[in-house]
Amino acid sequence: MGNTPLFEGVHVVDIASFIAAPAAATVLGDFGADVVKVEPPHAGDTYRAFSRMPPNPKVEGSNYAWQLTNRNKRSIELNLKCPQARAVVEQLVRWADVLVTNFPPPTRAKLGLEYADLAPLNPRLIYADVTGFGETGPDAHLPGFDATAYWARTGLMDVTRQRGAPPALNVAGSGDHATSITLYAGIVTALYRREKTGEGAHVTASLIAEGAWAEGVWLQAVLDGAEDPRPIDRLNPPNALAHAYRTADDRWLLLAFVNEDKQVPLFLKAIGHPEAAQNPHYADTPSRRAHAAEIAALLDKTFATRPLADWRALLDAADITYGTVQTLEECAEDPQLIANRILVPIDDGSGGAHLTIDSPVRLEQEPKVSPRPAPGLGEHTESVLRDLGFDATGIENLRRAGAIPPHRAETDHP
């Protein structure tokens, strides 16, 4: 293990918006890659405005969503619709090891940003793109979001709801963040292939594929002819010992037994019902499944008699497998997340050290770089252009043509 970050010297161009593709570039940046984010002039990536919607941060001026997905990047404003911007795009492609994008296919075609347009400029380029619905098929041209492509289209939205209840939206970005790790894995695979062949590659990921993979256990069952697993009835679950129960203080815990035959007698004793162990309905797995509604009713009544803290103490003492349904506020202070550096400090310039979420890819022998604040809009436009070989005259010509905006102070746009 040295002091040089693993991907130091790797150049990444982020011509993307919102989460899935940019977050893959973030992971590369976490390991030291030089990531340049290309944004439209004046307003920038639309994702900059996301933090104006609930939940609103308590720290005034904090752009939590932008910070999470765009730390450790440089920002350049570039009007891709301007013909003179093409020279900058081509220089970026020649400079890059990796280019990520998630523009809809028609937009890419219009802007000349398809793989076939850019690969001839750099045969070693890893071109990585995210789509909503895949690269082919009748809906390949449609724009996709994690809520529509990952959550709704794949059936996740349906199978996770309670019987009779309306479907709920997923957590914002959950499909995007999962897809970003898949795209990152594809990029790293392509970089390894390039080491062996010397050639670049076209890496793809899609929100619909990620959703299908996430629900793979149930979807594969249906593919193999199983009955469609309809939404679970809380009062009559398939397995009462893999089920959530409400405590007296309106909290929830989730049972998740690994070895039922061993744990059931210990569990029944711990919750104050040792006599149930003699009931044939609890005798073995087939009996417990057949009488799941009866068992769930008993457990509903039992767990409602004590607060969560009491149940945790009892279940811990009996070495019973369970999970606590934590709130986001509890997760933000969870010592397990801090001890494992899932939450890491970042100095965001707001007057103190704050925590941010680390990307989940880890190598014990390769430490990540410390999180740095996400860039202001166009903060690095001139420095990036100089890195690409544009001199003062060339930069001024780009301004006059409207390819980049007029000069302004770097701190104008957080």
mmCIF file of C-alpha atoms in Angstrom:
data_model
loop_
_atom_site.group_PDB
_atom_site.id
_atom_site.type_symbol
_atom_site.label_atom_id
_atom_site.label_comp_id
_atom_site.label_asym_id
_atom_site.label_seq_id
_atom_site.Cartn_x
_atom_site.Cartn_y
_atom_site.Cartn_z
ATOM 1 C CA MET A 1 0.000 0.000 0.000
ATOM 2 C CA GLY A 2 1.463 3.301 -1.103
ATOM 3 C CA ASN A 3 0.475 6.917 -0.655
ATOM 4 C CA THR A 4 -0.589 7.303 -4.277
ATOM 5 C CA PRO A 5 -4.352 6.828 -4.785
ATOM 6 C CA LEU A 6 -5.208 3.822 -6.952
ATOM 7 C CA PHE A 7 -6.745 5.810 -9.822
ATOM 8 C CA GLU A 8 -4.467 8.824 -9.702
ATOM 9 C CA GLY A 9 -3.707 9.712 -13.320
ATOM 10 C CA VAL A 10 -6.992 8.252 -14.586
ATOM 11 C CA HIS A 11 -8.994 10.921 -16.413
ATOM 12 C CA VAL A 12 -12.798 10.810 -16.302
ATOM 13 C CA VAL A 13 -15.280 12.982 -18.194
ATOM 14 C CA ASP A 14 -18.760 13.180 -16.668
ATOM 15 C CA ILE A 15 -21.212 14.334 -19.343
ATOM 16 C CA ALA A 16 -24.294 13.294 -17.433
ATOM 17 C CA SER A 17 -27.076 14.542 -15.207
ATOM 18 C CA PHE A 18 -28.673 13.655 -11.886
ATOM 19 C CA ILE A 19 -27.425 10.483 -10.217
ATOM 20 C CA ALA A 20 -26.749 7.103 -11.840
ATOM 21 C CA ALA A 21 -23.916 7.925 -14.243
ATOM 22 C CA PRO A 22 -22.402 10.818 -12.226
ATOM 23 C CA ALA A 23 -22.297 8.645 -9.083
ATOM 24 C CA ALA A 24 -20.213 6.028 -10.919
ATOM 25 C CA ALA A 25 -17.732 8.805 -11.679
ATOM 26 C CA THR A 26 -17.856 9.768 -7.997
ATOM 27 C CA VAL A 27 -16.622 6.315 -6.983
ATOM 28 C CA LEU A 28 -13.732 6.647 -9.448
ATOM 29 C CA GLY A 29 -12.979 10.033 -7.887
ATOM 30 C CA ASP A 30 -13.068 8.505 -4.405
ATOM 31 C CA PHE A 31 -10.113 6.381 -5.490
ATOM 32 C CA GLY A 32 -8.234 9.383 -6.864
ATOM 33 C CA ALA A 33 -9.345 9.767 -10.491
ATOM 34 C CA ASP A 34 -9.414 13.283 -11.979
ATOM 35 C CA VAL A 35 -13.104 13.788 -12.808
ATOM 36 C CA VAL A 36 -14.268 16.685 -14.976
ATOM 37 C CA LYS A 37 -18.000 17.341 -14.958
ATOM 38 C CA VAL A 38 -19.389 19.030 -18.057
ATOM 39 C CA GLU A 39 -22.443 21.185 -17.316
ATOM 40 C CA PRO A 40 -24.754 23.420 -19.340
ATOM 41 C CA PRO A 41 -23.990 27.125 -18.893
ATOM 42 C CA HIS A 42 -25.901 29.353 -16.504
ATOM 43 C CA ALA A 43 -28.059 26.741 -14.692
ATOM 44 C CA GLY A 44 -25.752 23.738 -14.767
ATOM 45 C CA ASP A 45 -26.840 20.192 -14.103
ATOM 46 C CA THR A 46 -30.526 20.228 -13.132
ATOM 47 C CA TYR A 47 -29.611 18.088 -10.137
ATOM 48 C CA ARG A 48 -28.120 21.179 -8.488
ATOM 49 C CA ALA A 49 -31.698 22.262 -7.717
ATOM 50 C CA PHE A 50 -32.756 18.969 -6.113
ATOM 51 C CA SER A 51 -32.007 20.045 -2.533
ATOM 52 C CA ARG A 52 -34.635 22.798 -2.823
ATOM 53 C CA MET A 53 -37.233 20.027 -2.509
ATOM 54 C CA PRO A 54 -37.974 18.235 0.792
ATOM 55 C CA PRO A 55 -36.228 17.139 2.901
ATOM 56 C CA ASN A 56 -34.697 20.568 3.294
ATOM 57 C CA PRO A 57 -31.353 20.704 5.127
ATOM 58 C CA LYS A 58 -31.046 22.665 8.358
ATOM 59 C CA VAL A 59 -27.741 24.212 7.269
ATOM 60 C CA GLU A 60 -28.550 27.225 5.099
ATOM 61 C CA GLY A 61 -26.979 26.952 1.659
ATOM 62 C CA SER A 62 -26.249 23.251 2.014
ATOM 63 C CA ASN A 63 -26.744 21.323 -1.210
ATOM 64 C CA TYR A 64 -26.665 17.814 0.227
ATOM 65 C CA ALA A 65 -27.684 15.977 -2.945
ATOM 66 C CA TRP A 66 -25.131 17.740 -5.112
ATOM 67 C CA GLN A 67 -22.371 17.229 -2.557
ATOM 68 C CA LEU A 68 -23.004 13.500 -2.263
ATOM 69 C CA THR A 69 -22.898 12.765 -5.981
ATOM 70 C CA ASN A 70 -20.334 15.297 -7.170
ATOM 71 C CA ARG A 71 -17.605 15.503 -4.552
ATOM 72 C CA ASN A 72 -14.000 15.385 -5.759
ATOM 73 C CA LYS A 73 -14.878 16.687 -9.241
ATOM 74 C CA ARG A 74 -13.992 19.716 -11.359
ATOM 75 C CA SER A 75 -16.768 21.586 -13.173
ATOM 76 C CA ILE A 76 -16.662 23.087 -16.633
ATOM 77 C CA GLU A 77 -19.525 24.963 -18.271
ATOM 78 C CA LEU A 78 -19.910 24.049 -21.927
ATOM 79 C CA ASN A 79 -22.756 24.722 -24.345
ATOM 80 C CA LEU A 80 -22.829 21.426 -26.220
ATOM 81 C CA LYS A 81 -25.303 22.868 -28.756
ATOM 82 C CA CYS A 82 -22.742 25.457 -29.887
ATOM 83 C CA PRO A 83 -20.689 24.234 -32.889
ATOM 84 C CA GLN A 84 -17.479 25.703 -31.459
ATOM 85 C CA ALA A 85 -17.904 23.515 -28.338
ATOM 86 C CA ARG A 86 -17.118 20.476 -30.452
ATOM 87 C CA ALA A 87 -13.415 21.209 -30.307
ATOM 88 C CA VAL A 88 -13.572 21.088 -26.505
ATOM 89 C CA VAL A 89 -15.547 17.835 -26.527
ATOM 90 C CA GLU A 90 -13.012 16.226 -28.840
ATOM 91 C CA GLN A 91 -10.114 17.329 -26.664
ATOM 92 C CA LEU A 92 -11.884 15.990 -23.592
ATOM 93 C CA VAL A 93 -12.389 12.633 -25.311
ATOM 94 C CA ARG A 94 -8.725 12.436 -26.321
ATOM 95 C CA TRP A 95 -7.726 13.309 -22.738
ATOM 96 C CA ALA A 96 -10.130 10.846 -21.101
ATOM 97 C CA ASP A 97 -9.689 7.279 -20.011
ATOM 98 C CA VAL A 98 -13.385 7.071 -19.132
ATOM 99 C CA LEU A 99 -16.433 9.008 -20.308
ATOM 100 C CA VAL A 100 -19.791 8.552 -18.566
ATOM 101 C CA THR A 101 -23.134 9.751 -19.845
ATOM 102 C CA ASN A 102 -26.820 9.125 -19.292
ATOM 103 C CA PHE A 103 -28.297 11.445 -21.891
ATOM 104 C CA PRO A 104 -31.262 9.808 -23.665
ATOM 105 C CA PRO A 105 -30.180 8.124 -26.915
ATOM 106 C CA PRO A 106 -31.879 10.733 -29.158
ATOM 107 C CA THR A 107 -30.042 13.531 -27.317
ATOM 108 C CA ARG A 108 -26.725 11.755 -27.681
ATOM 109 C CA ALA A 109 -27.313 11.295 -31.383
ATOM 110 C CA LYS A 110 -28.225 14.978 -31.836
ATOM 111 C CA LEU A 111 -25.111 16.145 -29.955
ATOM 112 C CA GLY A 112 -22.748 13.664 -31.587
ATOM 113 C CA LEU A 113 -22.033 11.953 -28.261
ATOM 114 C CA GLU A 114 -22.733 8.354 -29.205
ATOM 115 C CA TYR A 115 -20.024 5.740 -28.814
ATOM 116 C CA ALA A 116 -19.592 5.528 -32.566
ATOM 117 C CA ASP A 117 -18.994 9.299 -32.700
ATOM 118 C CA LEU A 118 -16.340 9.377 -29.988
ATOM 119 C CA ALA A 119 -14.495 6.047 -30.109
ATOM 120 C CA PRO A 120 -12.537 6.943 -33.290
ATOM 121 C CA LEU A 121 -11.046 9.932 -31.415
ATOM 122 C CA ASN A 122 -9.595 7.691 -28.701
ATOM 123 C CA PRO A 123 -9.353 3.922 -29.303
ATOM 124 C CA ARG A 124 -8.557 3.387 -25.604
ATOM 125 C CA LEU A 125 -11.671 5.231 -24.374
ATOM 126 C CA ILE A 126 -13.991 3.469 -21.926
ATOM 127 C CA TYR A 127 -17.420 4.837 -22.856
ATOM 128 C CA ALA A 128 -19.936 4.099 -20.094
ATOM 129 C CA ASP A 129 -23.606 4.910 -20.403
ATOM 130 C CA VAL A 130 -26.794 4.445 -18.411
ATOM 131 C CA THR A 131 -30.250 4.167 -19.925
ATOM 132 C CA GLY A 132 -33.648 3.778 -18.368
ATOM 133 C CA PHE A 133 -34.893 0.856 -20.419
ATOM 134 C CA GLY A 134 -31.853 -0.663 -22.108
ATOM 135 C CA GLU A 135 -30.129 -0.158 -25.438
ATOM 136 C CA THR A 136 -32.616 -1.925 -27.725
ATOM 137 C CA GLY A 137 -36.320 -2.706 -27.890
ATOM 138 C CA PRO A 138 -39.435 -0.588 -28.357
ATOM 139 C CA ASP A 139 -38.835 1.633 -25.319
ATOM 140 C CA ALA A 140 -35.076 2.135 -25.620
ATOM 141 C CA HIS A 141 -35.586 5.739 -26.690
ATOM 142 C CA LEU A 142 -37.638 6.711 -23.635
ATOM 143 C CA PRO A 143 -36.136 8.731 -20.793
ATOM 144 C CA GLY A 144 -36.042 6.722 -17.588
ATOM 145 C CA PHE A 145 -35.845 7.578 -13.907
ATOM 146 C CA ASP A 146 -35.315 5.268 -10.971
ATOM 147 C CA ALA A 147 -38.972 5.655 -9.943
ATOM 148 C CA THR A 148 -40.305 4.779 -13.401
ATOM 149 C CA ALA A 149 -37.798 2.296 -14.818
ATOM 150 C CA TYR A 150 -36.225 0.683 -11.737
ATOM 151 C CA TRP A 151 -39.125 0.802 -9.300
ATOM 152 C CA ALA A 152 -42.390 0.774 -11.265
ATOM 153 C CA ARG A 153 -41.611 -0.988 -14.548
ATOM 154 C CA THR A 154 -39.858 -3.976 -12.964
ATOM 155 C CA GLY A 155 -42.648 -4.730 -10.490
ATOM 156 C CA LEU A 156 -40.710 -3.771 -7.364
ATOM 157 C CA MET A 157 -43.316 -1.105 -6.706
ATOM 158 C CA ASP A 158 -46.023 -3.751 -6.718
ATOM 159 C CA VAL A 159 -44.459 -6.623 -4.789
ATOM 160 C CA THR A 160 -43.309 -4.423 -1.890
ATOM 161 C CA ARG A 161 -46.734 -3.009 -1.035
ATOM 162 C CA GLN A 162 -49.120 -4.462 1.492
ATOM 163 C CA ARG A 163 -52.232 -6.160 0.167
ATOM 164 C CA GLY A 164 -54.878 -3.584 -0.660
ATOM 165 C CA ALA A 165 -52.552 -0.628 -0.049
ATOM 166 C CA PRO A 166 -51.562 1.772 -2.834
ATOM 167 C CA PRO A 167 -48.003 1.411 -4.115
ATOM 168 C CA ALA A 168 -45.423 3.697 -2.535
ATOM 169 C CA LEU A 169 -42.591 5.601 -4.175
ATOM 170 C CA ASN A 170 -39.099 4.335 -3.567
ATOM 171 C CA VAL A 171 -36.471 6.345 -1.703
ATOM 172 C CA ALA A 172 -35.183 9.025 -4.076
ATOM 173 C CA GLY A 173 -32.127 7.792 -5.949
ATOM 174 C CA SER A 174 -32.187 4.237 -4.607
ATOM 175 C CA GLY A 175 -32.293 2.692 -8.069
ATOM 176 C CA ASP A 176 -29.807 5.251 -9.355
ATOM 177 C CA HIS A 177 -27.266 4.560 -6.637
ATOM 178 C CA ALA A 178 -27.515 0.813 -7.136
ATOM 179 C CA THR A 179 -27.093 1.251 -10.887
ATOM 180 C CA SER A 180 -24.080 3.514 -10.375
ATOM 181 C CA ILE A 181 -22.215 0.689 -8.643
ATOM 182 C CA THR A 182 -23.057 -1.649 -11.529
ATOM 183 C CA LEU A 183 -21.753 0.948 -13.982
ATOM 184 C CA TYR A 184 -18.611 1.390 -11.873
ATOM 185 C CA ALA A 185 -18.060 -2.377 -11.916
ATOM 186 C CA GLY A 186 -18.428 -2.357 -15.697
ATOM 187 C CA ILE A 187 -15.941 0.497 -16.026
ATOM 188 C CA VAL A 188 -13.362 -1.263 -13.869
ATOM 189 C CA THR A 189 -13.920 -4.488 -15.843
ATOM 190 C CA ALA A 190 -13.334 -2.555 -19.063
ATOM 191 C CA LEU A 191 -10.181 -0.956 -17.662
ATOM 192 C CA TYR A 192 -8.863 -4.425 -16.820
ATOM 193 C CA ARG A 193 -9.740 -5.587 -20.331
ATOM 194 C CA ARG A 194 -7.884 -2.581 -21.723
ATOM 195 C CA GLU A 195 -4.789 -3.636 -19.781
ATOM 196 C CA LYS A 196 -4.963 -6.993 -21.561
ATOM 197 C CA THR A 197 -5.963 -5.834 -25.063
ATOM 198 C CA GLY A 198 -4.993 -2.151 -25.273
ATOM 199 C CA GLU A 199 -8.514 -1.412 -26.520
ATOM 200 C CA GLY A 200 -11.334 0.685 -25.161
ATOM 201 C CA ALA A 201 -14.868 -0.579 -24.704
ATOM 202 C CA HIS A 202 -18.522 0.397 -24.542
ATOM 203 C CA VAL A 203 -19.971 -0.271 -21.060
ATOM 204 C CA THR A 204 -23.722 -0.199 -20.513
ATOM 205 C CA ALA A 205 -26.077 -0.339 -17.541
ATOM 206 C CA SER A 206 -29.789 0.309 -17.228
ATOM 207 C CA LEU A 207 -32.249 1.039 -14.471
ATOM 208 C CA ILE A 208 -34.618 -1.671 -15.683
ATOM 209 C CA ALA A 209 -31.857 -4.301 -15.572
ATOM 210 C CA GLU A 210 -30.878 -3.181 -12.068
ATOM 211 C CA GLY A 211 -34.470 -3.497 -10.870
ATOM 212 C CA ALA A 212 -34.774 -6.977 -12.339
ATOM 213 C CA TRP A 213 -31.552 -7.991 -10.584
ATOM 214 C CA ALA A 214 -32.743 -6.491 -7.277
ATOM 215 C CA GLU A 215 -35.933 -8.542 -7.337
ATOM 216 C CA GLY A 216 -34.147 -11.522 -8.871
ATOM 217 C CA VAL A 217 -35.191 -14.129 -6.296
ATOM 218 C CA TRP A 218 -38.894 -13.604 -6.931
ATOM 219 C CA LEU A 219 -38.610 -12.802 -10.634
ATOM 220 C CA GLN A 220 -36.603 -15.986 -11.225
ATOM 221 C CA ALA A 221 -39.284 -17.941 -9.383
ATOM 222 C CA VAL A 222 -41.914 -16.581 -11.760
ATOM 223 C CA LEU A 223 -39.669 -17.353 -14.743
ATOM 224 C CA ASP A 224 -39.526 -20.931 -13.478
ATOM 225 C CA GLY A 225 -43.308 -21.189 -13.295
ATOM 226 C CA ALA A 226 -43.933 -20.245 -9.674
ATOM 227 C CA GLU A 227 -47.060 -18.411 -8.622
ATOM 228 C CA ASP A 228 -46.710 -14.660 -8.817
ATOM 229 C CA PRO A 229 -45.766 -13.560 -5.243
ATOM 230 C CA ARG A 230 -48.559 -11.121 -4.595
ATOM 231 C CA PRO A 231 -48.133 -8.386 -1.980
ATOM 232 C CA ILE A 232 -47.914 -9.858 1.521
ATOM 233 C CA ASP A 233 -50.918 -9.803 3.830
ATOM 234 C CA ARG A 234 -49.622 -8.541 7.184
ATOM 235 C CA LEU A 235 -52.111 -10.615 9.145
ATOM 236 C CA ASN A 236 -51.402 -13.785 7.201
ATOM 237 C CA PRO A 237 -47.738 -13.699 6.152
ATOM 238 C CA PRO A 238 -46.013 -16.603 4.419
ATOM 239 C CA ASN A 239 -43.681 -16.865 7.414
ATOM 240 C CA ALA A 240 -44.565 -15.295 10.755
ATOM 241 C CA LEU A 241 -40.932 -15.628 11.852
ATOM 242 C CA ALA A 242 -39.667 -13.455 9.000
ATOM 243 C CA HIS A 243 -42.033 -10.606 9.693
ATOM 244 C CA ALA A 244 -42.181 -7.132 11.266
ATOM 245 C CA TYR A 245 -43.938 -6.407 14.566
ATOM 246 C CA ARG A 246 -44.931 -3.181 16.319
ATOM 247 C CA THR A 247 -43.789 -2.540 19.889
ATOM 248 C CA ALA A 248 -45.576 -0.658 22.672
ATOM 249 C CA ASP A 249 -43.735 2.575 21.866
ATOM 250 C CA ASP A 250 -44.769 2.439 18.197
ATOM 251 C CA ARG A 251 -41.446 1.098 16.951
ATOM 252 C CA TRP A 252 -40.921 -1.911 14.703
ATOM 253 C CA LEU A 253 -38.569 -4.850 14.773
ATOM 254 C CA LEU A 254 -38.050 -7.503 12.140
ATOM 255 C CA LEU A 255 -37.590 -11.183 12.937
ATOM 256 C CA ALA A 256 -35.198 -13.046 10.656
ATOM 257 C CA PHE A 257 -34.409 -16.504 11.965
ATOM 258 C CA VAL A 258 -31.495 -18.409 10.447
ATOM 259 C CA ASN A 259 -32.174 -21.786 12.092
ATOM 260 C CA GLU A 260 -35.830 -21.913 13.084
ATOM 261 C CA ASP A 261 -35.813 -25.353 14.709
ATOM 262 C CA LYS A 262 -33.045 -24.267 17.075
ATOM 263 C CA GLN A 263 -34.177 -20.703 17.668
ATOM 264 C CA VAL A 264 -37.958 -21.097 18.017
ATOM 265 C CA PRO A 265 -37.934 -22.650 21.532
ATOM 266 C CA LEU A 266 -35.378 -20.059 22.701
ATOM 267 C CA PHE A 267 -37.423 -17.277 21.130
ATOM 268 C CA LEU A 268 -40.717 -18.406 22.665
ATOM 269 C CA LYS A 269 -39.099 -18.586 26.092
ATOM 270 C CA ALA A 270 -37.542 -15.123 25.671
ATOM 271 C CA ILE A 271 -40.880 -13.488 24.794
ATOM 272 C CA GLY A 272 -42.710 -15.190 27.676
ATOM 273 C CA HIS A 273 -44.511 -17.987 25.843
ATOM 274 C CA PRO A 274 -42.499 -21.151 26.568
ATOM 275 C CA GLU A 275 -45.702 -23.202 26.498
ATOM 276 C CA ALA A 276 -46.095 -22.552 22.774
ATOM 277 C CA ALA A 277 -43.065 -24.730 22.080
ATOM 278 C CA GLN A 278 -45.248 -27.735 22.995
ATOM 279 C CA ASN A 279 -47.936 -26.692 20.514
ATOM 280 C CA PRO A 280 -47.747 -28.894 17.377
ATOM 281 C CA HIS A 281 -48.412 -25.804 15.284
ATOM 282 C CA TYR A 282 -44.867 -24.667 16.172
ATOM 283 C CA ALA A 283 -43.238 -28.078 15.797
ATOM 284 C CA ASP A 284 -41.572 -27.778 12.397
ATOM 285 C CA THR A 285 -41.332 -25.547 9.357
ATOM 286 C CA PRO A 286 -44.384 -26.934 7.471
ATOM 287 C CA SER A 287 -46.538 -26.552 10.609
ATOM 288 C CA ARG A 288 -45.300 -23.026 11.289
ATOM 289 C CA ARG A 289 -46.047 -22.016 7.703
ATOM 290 C CA ALA A 290 -49.495 -23.590 7.760
ATOM 291 C CA HIS A 291 -50.383 -21.716 10.947
ATOM 292 C CA ALA A 292 -48.573 -18.452 10.164
ATOM 293 C CA ALA A 293 -51.678 -16.304 10.719
ATOM 294 C CA GLU A 294 -52.178 -17.771 14.205
ATOM 295 C CA ILE A 295 -48.500 -17.260 15.105
ATOM 296 C CA ALA A 296 -48.484 -13.718 13.730
ATOM 297 C CA ALA A 297 -51.553 -12.855 15.826
ATOM 298 C CA LEU A 298 -49.850 -14.096 18.988
ATOM 299 C CA LEU A 299 -46.665 -12.171 18.208
ATOM 300 C CA ASP A 300 -48.591 -9.005 17.343
ATOM 301 C CA LYS A 301 -50.248 -9.048 20.765
ATOM 302 C CA THR A 302 -47.032 -9.986 22.565
ATOM 303 C CA PHE A 303 -44.718 -7.363 21.036
ATOM 304 C CA ALA A 304 -47.344 -4.669 21.635
ATOM 305 C CA THR A 305 -46.938 -5.104 25.402
ATOM 306 C CA ARG A 306 -43.376 -3.739 25.772
ATOM 307 C CA PRO A 307 -41.235 -0.958 24.312
ATOM 308 C CA LEU A 308 -38.502 -1.654 21.802
ATOM 309 C CA ALA A 309 -35.655 -1.310 24.314
ATOM 310 C CA ASP A 310 -37.102 -4.118 26.436
ATOM 311 C CA TRP A 311 -37.486 -6.435 23.480
ATOM 312 C CA ARG A 312 -33.972 -5.741 22.273
ATOM 313 C CA ALA A 313 -32.552 -6.662 25.680
ATOM 314 C CA LEU A 314 -34.560 -9.895 25.821
ATOM 315 C CA LEU A 315 -33.810 -10.978 22.243
ATOM 316 C CA ASP A 316 -30.122 -10.118 22.579
ATOM 317 C CA ALA A 317 -29.843 -12.175 25.734
ATOM 318 C CA ALA A 318 -31.410 -15.152 23.950
ATOM 319 C CA ASP A 319 -29.155 -14.666 20.877
ATOM 320 C CA ILE A 320 -32.167 -14.293 18.580
ATOM 321 C CA THR A 321 -31.686 -12.895 15.079
ATOM 322 C CA TYR A 322 -33.704 -9.729 14.490
ATOM 323 C CA GLY A 323 -33.384 -6.233 13.085
ATOM 324 C CA THR A 324 -34.509 -2.876 14.397
ATOM 325 C CA VAL A 325 -36.358 -0.676 11.927
ATOM 326 C CA GLN A 326 -34.295 2.469 12.418
ATOM 327 C CA THR A 327 -35.240 6.000 11.496
ATOM 328 C CA LEU A 328 -32.996 8.062 9.229
ATOM 329 C CA GLU A 329 -32.074 10.188 12.244
ATOM 330 C CA GLU A 330 -30.875 7.069 14.063
ATOM 331 C CA CYS A 331 -28.904 5.929 11.013
ATOM 332 C CA ALA A 332 -27.187 9.310 10.875
ATOM 333 C CA GLU A 333 -25.840 8.709 14.387
ATOM 334 C CA ASP A 334 -25.384 4.933 14.210
ATOM 335 C CA PRO A 335 -21.981 4.072 15.731
ATOM 336 C CA GLN A 336 -21.745 1.020 13.459
ATOM 337 C CA LEU A 337 -21.882 3.229 10.357
ATOM 338 C CA ILE A 338 -19.249 5.547 11.805
ATOM 339 C CA ALA A 339 -16.937 2.760 13.013
ATOM 340 C CA ASN A 340 -16.927 1.209 9.539
ATOM 341 C CA ARG A 341 -16.401 4.577 7.804
ATOM 342 C CA ILE A 342 -19.698 4.333 5.994
ATOM 343 C CA LEU A 343 -20.205 7.883 7.236
ATOM 344 C CA VAL A 344 -17.029 9.902 6.791
ATOM 345 C CA PRO A 345 -16.103 13.514 7.622
ATOM 346 C CA ILE A 346 -15.978 16.203 4.979
ATOM 347 C CA ASP A 347 -15.053 19.835 5.371
ATOM 348 C CA ASP A 348 -17.683 21.492 3.179
ATOM 349 C CA GLY A 349 -16.656 25.044 4.018
ATOM 350 C CA SER A 350 -19.721 25.726 6.177
ATOM 351 C CA GLY A 351 -17.726 26.259 9.332
ATOM 352 C CA GLY A 352 -17.246 22.756 10.660
ATOM 353 C CA ALA A 353 -16.678 19.151 9.817
ATOM 354 C CA HIS A 354 -19.775 17.278 8.644
ATOM 355 C CA LEU A 355 -20.426 13.704 7.652
ATOM 356 C CA THR A 356 -21.106 12.367 4.203
ATOM 357 C CA ILE A 357 -21.801 8.861 2.894
ATOM 358 C CA ASP A 358 -18.823 6.982 1.511
ATOM 359 C CA SER A 359 -19.253 4.880 -1.609
ATOM 360 C CA PRO A 360 -19.626 1.193 -0.714
ATOM 361 C CA VAL A 361 -16.657 -0.183 -2.701
ATOM 362 C CA ARG A 362 -13.702 -0.911 -0.406
ATOM 363 C CA LEU A 363 -10.153 -2.210 -0.792
ATOM 364 C CA GLU A 364 -8.272 -2.598 2.460
ATOM 365 C CA GLN A 365 -4.970 -2.006 0.668
ATOM 366 C CA GLU A 366 -6.158 1.081 -1.258
ATOM 367 C CA PRO A 367 -7.411 3.972 0.893
ATOM 368 C CA LYS A 368 -9.665 6.524 -0.697
ATOM 369 C CA VAL A 369 -8.951 10.217 -0.985
ATOM 370 C CA SER A 370 -10.595 12.493 1.570
ATOM 371 C CA PRO A 371 -13.952 13.833 0.380
ATOM 372 C CA ARG A 372 -13.682 17.338 -1.027
ATOM 373 C CA PRO A 373 -16.537 19.782 -1.621
ATOM 374 C CA ALA A 374 -18.468 19.420 -4.856
ATOM 375 C CA PRO A 375 -17.583 22.122 -7.395
ATOM 376 C CA GLY A 376 -19.371 25.352 -8.021
ATOM 377 C CA LEU A 377 -20.865 25.682 -11.487
ATOM 378 C CA GLY A 378 -18.058 26.275 -13.961
ATOM 379 C CA GLU A 379 -15.543 26.683 -11.147
ATOM 380 C CA HIS A 380 -12.777 25.028 -13.150
ATOM 381 C CA THR A 381 -13.716 25.980 -16.707
ATOM 382 C CA GLU A 382 -10.522 27.901 -17.492
ATOM 383 C CA SER A 383 -8.142 25.535 -15.702
ATOM 384 C CA VAL A 384 -9.613 22.500 -17.477
ATOM 385 C CA LEU A 385 -9.420 24.236 -20.844
ATOM 386 C CA ARG A 386 -5.784 25.064 -20.204
ATOM 387 C CA ASP A 387 -5.146 21.423 -19.294
ATOM 388 C CA LEU A 388 -6.647 20.498 -22.667
ATOM 389 C CA GLY A 389 -4.277 22.817 -24.511
ATOM 390 C CA PHE A 390 -6.392 25.931 -25.067
ATOM 391 C CA ASP A 391 -4.471 29.173 -24.635
ATOM 392 C CA ALA A 392 -5.892 32.537 -23.597
ATOM 393 C CA THR A 393 -6.848 33.412 -27.167
ATOM 394 C CA GLY A 394 -8.562 30.073 -27.685
ATOM 395 C CA ILE A 395 -10.514 30.444 -24.452
ATOM 396 C CA GLU A 396 -11.606 33.961 -25.391
ATOM 397 C CA ASN A 397 -12.744 32.701 -28.799
ATOM 398 C CA LEU A 398 -14.872 30.079 -27.096
ATOM 399 C CA ARG A 399 -16.457 32.818 -24.966
ATOM 400 C CA ARG A 400 -17.249 34.982 -27.977
ATOM 401 C CA ALA A 401 -18.810 32.033 -29.776
ATOM 402 C CA GLY A 402 -21.018 31.214 -26.785
ATOM 403 C CA ALA A 403 -19.435 27.808 -26.196
ATOM 404 C CA ILE A 404 -18.572 28.858 -22.631
ATOM 405 C CA PRO A 405 -20.145 31.695 -20.613
ATOM 406 C CA PRO A 406 -18.607 35.106 -19.968
ATOM 407 C CA HIS A 407 -15.970 35.212 -17.266
ATOM 408 C CA ARG A 408 -17.241 35.409 -13.691
ATOM 409 C CA ALA A 409 -15.864 34.849 -10.212
ATOM 410 C CA GLU A 410 -15.465 31.216 -9.288
ATOM 411 C CA THR A 411 -17.576 31.582 -6.142
ATOM 412 C CA ASP A 412 -20.650 33.026 -7.866
ATOM 413 C CA HIS A 413 -22.392 29.656 -8.138
ATOM 414 C CA PRO A 414 -22.232 27.198 -5.259
#
